[in-house]
Short mmCIF file of C-alpha atoms in Angstrom, two decimals:
data_model
loop_
_atom_site.label_atom_id
_atom_site.label_comp_id
_atom_site.label_asym_id
_atom_site.label_seq_id
_atom_site.Cartn_x
_atom_site.Cartn_y
_atom_site.Cartn_z
CA MET A 12 167.87 -68.72 -27.33
CA ASP A 13 167.69 -65.21 -25.89
CA ALA A 14 168.77 -66.51 -22.52
CA VAL A 15 171.93 -68.00 -24.01
CA VAL A 16 173.19 -64.80 -25.70
CA PRO A 17 174.29 -62.93 -22.53
CA TRP A 18 176.22 -66.03 -21.43
CA VAL A 19 177.97 -66.32 -24.77
CA GLN A 20 178.75 -62.60 -24.61
CA GLY A 21 180.08 -62.90 -21.09
CA ILE A 22 182.33 -65.79 -22.03
CA LEU A 23 183.65 -63.98 -25.11
CA LEU A 24 184.32 -60.83 -23.05
CA MET A 25 186.21 -62.83 -20.46
CA ILE A 26 188.29 -64.56 -23.13
CA GLY A 27 189.05 -61.13 -24.64
CA CYS A 28 190.09 -59.68 -21.29
CA ALA A 29 192.21 -62.77 -20.58
CA PHE A 30 194.11 -62.25 -23.84
CA PHE A 31 194.67 -58.56 -22.99
CA ALA A 32 195.97 -59.58 -19.57
CA ILE A 33 198.31 -62.18 -21.12
CA GLY A 34 199.55 -59.63 -23.67
CA THR A 35 200.38 -57.19 -20.88
CA PHE A 36 201.98 -60.02 -18.92
CA GLY A 37 204.21 -60.55 -21.95
CA LEU A 38 205.51 -57.03 -21.53
CA PHE A 39 207.00 -58.15 -18.22
CA ARG A 40 208.07 -61.67 -19.11
CA PHE A 41 209.85 -60.90 -22.35
CA THR A 42 213.04 -58.97 -21.95
CA ASP A 43 213.71 -57.25 -25.26
CA THR A 44 211.70 -54.77 -27.25
CA LEU A 45 211.04 -56.90 -30.30
CA THR A 46 209.70 -59.96 -28.51
CA ARG A 47 207.54 -57.62 -26.42
CA ILE A 48 206.06 -56.26 -29.62
CA HIS A 49 205.22 -59.83 -30.66
CA ALA A 50 203.31 -60.24 -27.41
CA LEU A 51 201.51 -56.92 -27.56
CA THR A 52 200.44 -56.90 -31.20
CA LYS A 53 199.37 -60.48 -31.60
CA VAL A 54 197.78 -61.17 -28.26
CA ASP A 55 196.06 -57.79 -27.85
CA ASN A 56 194.68 -58.04 -31.36
CA LEU A 57 193.00 -61.27 -30.35
CA GLY A 58 191.75 -59.70 -27.11
CA LEU A 59 190.12 -56.83 -28.93
CA GLY A 60 188.75 -59.26 -31.51
CA PHE A 61 186.96 -61.31 -28.85
CA ILE A 62 185.58 -58.20 -27.15
CA ALA A 63 184.33 -56.81 -30.49
CA LEU A 64 182.75 -60.17 -31.29
CA ALA A 65 180.95 -60.20 -27.94
CA LEU A 66 179.60 -56.69 -28.48
CA LEU A 67 178.36 -57.54 -31.99
CA PHE A 68 175.57 -59.60 -30.40
CA SER A 69 174.05 -56.52 -28.75
CA ALA A 70 174.49 -54.11 -31.67
CA PRO A 71 171.14 -52.36 -32.18
CA SER A 72 171.61 -51.86 -35.93
CA LEU A 73 173.71 -52.99 -38.87
CA ALA A 74 175.55 -49.65 -38.89
CA VAL A 75 176.59 -50.05 -35.25
CA ALA A 76 177.69 -53.64 -35.89
CA MET A 77 179.80 -52.45 -38.81
CA LYS A 78 181.22 -49.67 -36.63
CA ILE A 79 182.37 -52.22 -34.06
CA ALA A 80 183.97 -54.29 -36.83
CA LEU A 81 185.56 -51.15 -38.27
CA ILE A 82 187.08 -50.26 -34.89
CA TRP A 83 188.73 -53.66 -34.78
CA VAL A 84 190.01 -53.40 -38.37
CA VAL A 85 191.44 -49.90 -37.75
CA ALA A 86 193.06 -51.00 -34.48
CA LEU A 87 194.54 -53.98 -36.36
CA ALA A 88 196.02 -51.73 -39.04
CA ALA A 89 197.36 -49.31 -36.42
CA SER A 90 198.89 -52.16 -34.44
CA ALA A 91 200.60 -53.70 -37.48
CA THR A 92 201.91 -50.29 -38.60
CA SER A 93 203.18 -49.17 -35.21
CA ALA A 94 204.74 -52.58 -34.56
CA HIS A 95 206.60 -52.30 -37.84
CA LEU A 96 207.75 -48.73 -37.08
CA VAL A 97 209.02 -49.59 -33.61
CA ALA A 98 210.75 -52.70 -34.95
CA ARG A 99 212.42 -50.69 -37.70
CA ALA A 100 213.62 -48.09 -35.18
CA VAL A 101 215.04 -50.83 -32.93
CA ARG A 102 216.84 -52.42 -35.88
CA ALA A 103 218.31 -49.09 -36.99
CA GLN A 104 219.53 -48.41 -33.44
CA GLU A 105 221.15 -51.86 -33.22
CA GLN A 106 222.93 -51.35 -36.51
CA ASP A 107 224.07 -47.88 -35.42
CA ARG A 108 225.50 -49.28 -32.22
CA ALA A 109 227.25 -52.12 -34.03
CA ALA A 110 228.75 -49.63 -36.48
CA THR A 111 230.08 -47.29 -33.80
CA ARG A 112 231.38 -50.09 -31.60
CA GLU A 113 233.52 -51.88 -34.17
CA PRO A 114 236.20 -49.21 -34.78
CA HIS A 115 236.78 -48.82 -31.02
CA ASP A 116 237.07 -52.50 -30.13
CA MET B 26 190.96 -43.59 -67.13
CA ARG B 27 191.76 -45.43 -63.90
CA THR B 28 191.73 -42.13 -62.02
CA VAL B 29 188.33 -41.18 -63.40
CA THR B 30 186.73 -44.38 -62.13
CA ALA B 31 188.68 -44.34 -58.87
CA ILE B 32 187.12 -41.10 -57.57
CA PRO B 33 183.47 -42.24 -57.55
CA ALA B 34 184.51 -45.70 -56.30
CA ARG B 35 186.39 -44.16 -53.37
CA MET B 36 183.52 -41.75 -52.70
CA ILE B 37 181.12 -44.67 -52.37
CA LEU B 38 183.51 -46.44 -50.02
CA LEU B 39 184.03 -43.29 -47.92
CA LEU B 40 180.29 -42.62 -47.79
CA LEU B 41 179.80 -46.16 -46.50
CA VAL B 42 182.41 -45.48 -43.80
CA TRP B 43 180.64 -42.21 -42.97
CA TRP B 44 177.32 -44.02 -42.74
CA VAL B 45 178.93 -46.51 -40.35
CA LEU B 46 180.58 -43.76 -38.26
CA THR B 47 177.32 -41.83 -37.86
CA GLU B 48 175.55 -45.12 -37.10
CA GLY B 49 173.15 -44.65 -39.98
CA ASN B 50 171.97 -41.22 -38.84
CA LEU B 51 171.00 -39.35 -42.01
CA SER B 52 171.07 -35.86 -40.44
CA GLY B 53 174.86 -35.75 -40.80
CA LEU B 54 174.80 -36.71 -44.47
CA ALA B 55 175.31 -33.18 -45.83
CA PHE B 56 178.43 -32.70 -43.75
CA GLY B 57 179.59 -36.16 -44.72
CA LEU B 58 179.22 -35.39 -48.43
CA ALA B 59 181.11 -32.12 -48.01
CA VAL B 60 184.01 -34.08 -46.51
CA VAL B 61 183.85 -37.17 -48.71
CA VAL B 62 184.12 -35.37 -52.06
CA PRO B 63 187.39 -33.49 -51.38
CA VAL B 64 188.86 -36.44 -49.47
CA ALA B 65 188.22 -38.77 -52.42
CA MET B 66 189.86 -36.30 -54.78
CA VAL B 67 192.89 -35.72 -52.55
CA SER B 68 193.25 -39.47 -51.96
CA VAL B 69 193.55 -40.12 -55.70
CA TYR B 70 196.31 -37.51 -55.79
CA LEU B 71 198.14 -38.88 -52.73
CA PHE B 72 197.56 -42.58 -53.41
CA PRO B 73 197.16 -43.02 -57.14
CA PRO B 74 195.15 -46.13 -58.02
CA GLY B 75 197.52 -49.04 -58.56
CA ALA B 76 197.94 -50.89 -61.80
CA ARG B 77 196.56 -54.01 -60.16
CA ARG B 78 193.02 -54.64 -59.24
CA ILE B 79 192.06 -56.56 -56.14
CA ARG B 80 190.12 -59.73 -56.89
CA ILE B 81 187.08 -59.92 -54.68
CA VAL B 82 186.79 -63.68 -54.06
CA PRO B 83 190.52 -64.28 -53.38
CA PHE B 84 190.45 -61.18 -51.18
CA LEU B 85 187.60 -62.56 -49.06
CA LEU B 86 189.42 -65.91 -48.84
CA PHE B 87 192.55 -64.01 -47.82
CA VAL B 88 190.62 -62.21 -45.07
CA LEU B 89 189.37 -65.55 -43.72
CA PHE B 90 192.85 -67.06 -43.94
CA PHE B 91 194.33 -64.00 -42.24
CA LEU B 92 191.75 -64.09 -39.42
CA GLY B 93 192.53 -67.75 -38.84
CA ARG B 94 196.29 -67.15 -38.81
CA SER B 95 196.01 -64.14 -36.48
CA VAL B 96 194.00 -66.22 -34.00
CA VAL B 97 196.71 -68.91 -34.19
CA ALA B 98 199.34 -66.17 -33.72
CA GLY B 99 197.68 -64.81 -30.58
CA ILE B 100 197.22 -68.27 -29.08
CA ASP B 101 200.81 -69.20 -29.99
CA VAL B 102 202.30 -66.19 -28.18
CA ALA B 103 199.92 -66.62 -25.23
CA ARG B 104 200.93 -70.28 -24.94
CA ARG B 105 204.62 -69.36 -24.88
CA LEU B 106 204.02 -66.65 -22.29
CA LEU B 107 202.10 -68.93 -19.97
CA SER B 108 204.63 -71.73 -20.25
CA PRO B 109 207.08 -71.65 -17.30
CA SER B 110 210.13 -72.20 -19.52
CA LEU B 111 209.13 -69.32 -21.84
CA PRO B 112 210.03 -71.15 -25.07
CA ALA B 113 211.37 -68.62 -27.55
CA ASN B 114 214.39 -68.38 -29.76
CA PRO B 115 214.15 -64.90 -31.27
CA GLY B 116 216.21 -63.80 -34.23
CA TYR B 117 216.19 -62.14 -37.61
CA LEU B 118 215.51 -63.90 -40.89
CA THR B 119 215.68 -62.32 -44.33
CA PHE B 120 213.56 -63.32 -47.28
CA ASP B 121 213.66 -62.40 -50.92
CA LEU B 122 210.12 -61.64 -51.97
CA GLU B 123 208.91 -62.69 -55.35
CA LEU B 124 205.91 -60.39 -55.31
CA PRO B 125 206.03 -57.20 -57.38
CA GLU B 126 206.55 -53.96 -55.49
CA GLY B 127 203.78 -51.69 -54.31
CA GLY B 128 200.51 -52.95 -52.87
CA PRO B 129 201.33 -56.69 -52.91
CA ARG B 130 204.58 -56.32 -50.90
CA TRP B 131 202.97 -53.85 -48.54
CA LEU B 132 200.04 -56.18 -47.88
CA LEU B 133 202.42 -59.11 -47.31
CA ALA B 134 204.62 -57.18 -44.87
CA ASN B 135 201.65 -56.00 -42.83
CA ALA B 136 199.93 -59.37 -42.85
CA LEU B 137 203.13 -61.05 -41.66
CA SER B 138 203.27 -58.75 -38.63
CA LEU B 139 200.09 -60.42 -37.41
CA THR B 140 200.71 -64.02 -38.46
CA PRO B 141 202.34 -66.50 -36.05
CA GLY B 142 205.91 -65.80 -34.99
CA THR B 143 206.80 -63.12 -37.50
CA LEU B 144 207.17 -59.35 -37.37
CA SER B 145 208.12 -57.25 -40.41
CA VAL B 146 211.12 -55.09 -39.58
CA THR B 147 212.34 -53.56 -42.82
CA LEU B 148 211.17 -53.86 -46.38
CA ASP B 149 213.93 -52.76 -48.71
CA GLY B 150 213.02 -53.44 -52.32
CA ALA B 151 212.35 -57.17 -52.53
CA ARG B 152 214.25 -57.86 -49.29
CA LEU B 153 212.09 -58.34 -46.24
CA ASP B 154 213.72 -58.55 -42.82
CA LEU B 155 211.58 -60.41 -40.33
CA HIS B 156 211.99 -60.68 -36.62
CA CYS B 157 210.94 -64.16 -35.57
CA LEU B 158 209.82 -65.18 -32.13
CA ASP B 159 211.25 -68.62 -32.71
CA THR B 160 213.63 -69.19 -35.60
CA ARG B 161 213.16 -72.95 -35.21
CA ASP B 162 209.57 -72.59 -36.40
CA PRO B 163 208.81 -73.21 -40.09
CA VAL B 164 208.93 -69.47 -40.81
CA GLU B 165 209.74 -69.92 -44.49
CA GLU B 166 206.61 -71.99 -45.06
CA GLU B 167 204.51 -69.39 -43.29
CA VAL B 168 205.96 -66.56 -45.40
CA ARG B 169 205.47 -68.46 -48.67
CA ALA B 170 201.91 -69.44 -47.73
CA VAL B 171 200.96 -65.81 -47.07
CA GLU B 172 202.86 -64.70 -50.19
CA ARG B 173 200.94 -67.19 -52.33
CA ARG B 174 197.63 -65.87 -51.06
CA VAL B 175 198.64 -62.22 -51.52
CA ALA B 176 199.53 -63.09 -55.12
CA GLY B 177 196.03 -64.50 -55.51
CA VAL B 178 194.44 -61.33 -54.13
CA PHE B 179 196.15 -59.25 -56.82
CA GLY B 180 195.41 -61.83 -59.50
CA LEU B 181 199.07 -62.60 -60.13
CA PRO B 182 199.64 -65.84 -62.02
CA ALA B 183 201.02 -68.45 -59.63
CA ASP B 184 203.69 -69.82 -62.00
CA ASN B 185 205.07 -66.35 -62.67
CA TRP B 186 206.55 -65.92 -59.24
CA ARG B 187 206.64 -69.48 -57.91
CA GLU B 188 209.40 -70.72 -60.20
CA LYS B 189 212.15 -69.45 -57.91
CA GLY B 190 210.17 -70.46 -54.83
CA GLY B 191 210.28 -74.10 -55.91
CA GLU B 192 212.97 -75.03 -53.40
CA VAL B 193 210.56 -74.22 -50.60
CA GLY B 194 208.59 -77.34 -51.47
#
């Protein structure tokens, strides 16, 4: 059983890193801000989740395990909030542009 | 009355967070207490306890549901990114929420930012603007599914707000 744990951890860490890589890849493949946010928030959240899950196996105490989980929860909340703020700013900018363009055209 | 019970409840929660942050080391407890007490009091002033209580069992079910959906969301975006044709049809969709304002709408908007294909853009009263990665996806069903569960978390009766949502099927 003990011999299996490092392997499981290694696989989970690699899956986590793969998701981070894909999320960053999305930054290049998608061309507008909002779809990029979709890639970054959702995929990176999963990447961090897998890494946190892998580290849970080697947590020396319950408090440390909860700390790892807390880091993920806080990062999740920060990612949802900042995604929303950036999206709202983009929307406001688009509406501003549309409003200033119309009278001139 | 709500405020009186909220302070000790928040203090216990904050102490638990402190215990987690210090990794169970008791030597920092005095400092932790000195911080926790004023923070709990200020938090009640800044964020007055809502009129609605969170139901524990529906909340835990919501957390599980949310975790499942966020995994699906991550895989969904990753799949699109890795596909050579980059399937996406982004656009805005607007929904009229049937949840009451405050905590329930806030929880819904934030949860939707991490569920498949949706990103909360603006929440103006009961109007929620979503940016969707693919407007051909069944976004409406997703929104209503999350909304139904958020209603459960706050113990809102299902028939109270589902009457208008009937056309969703």
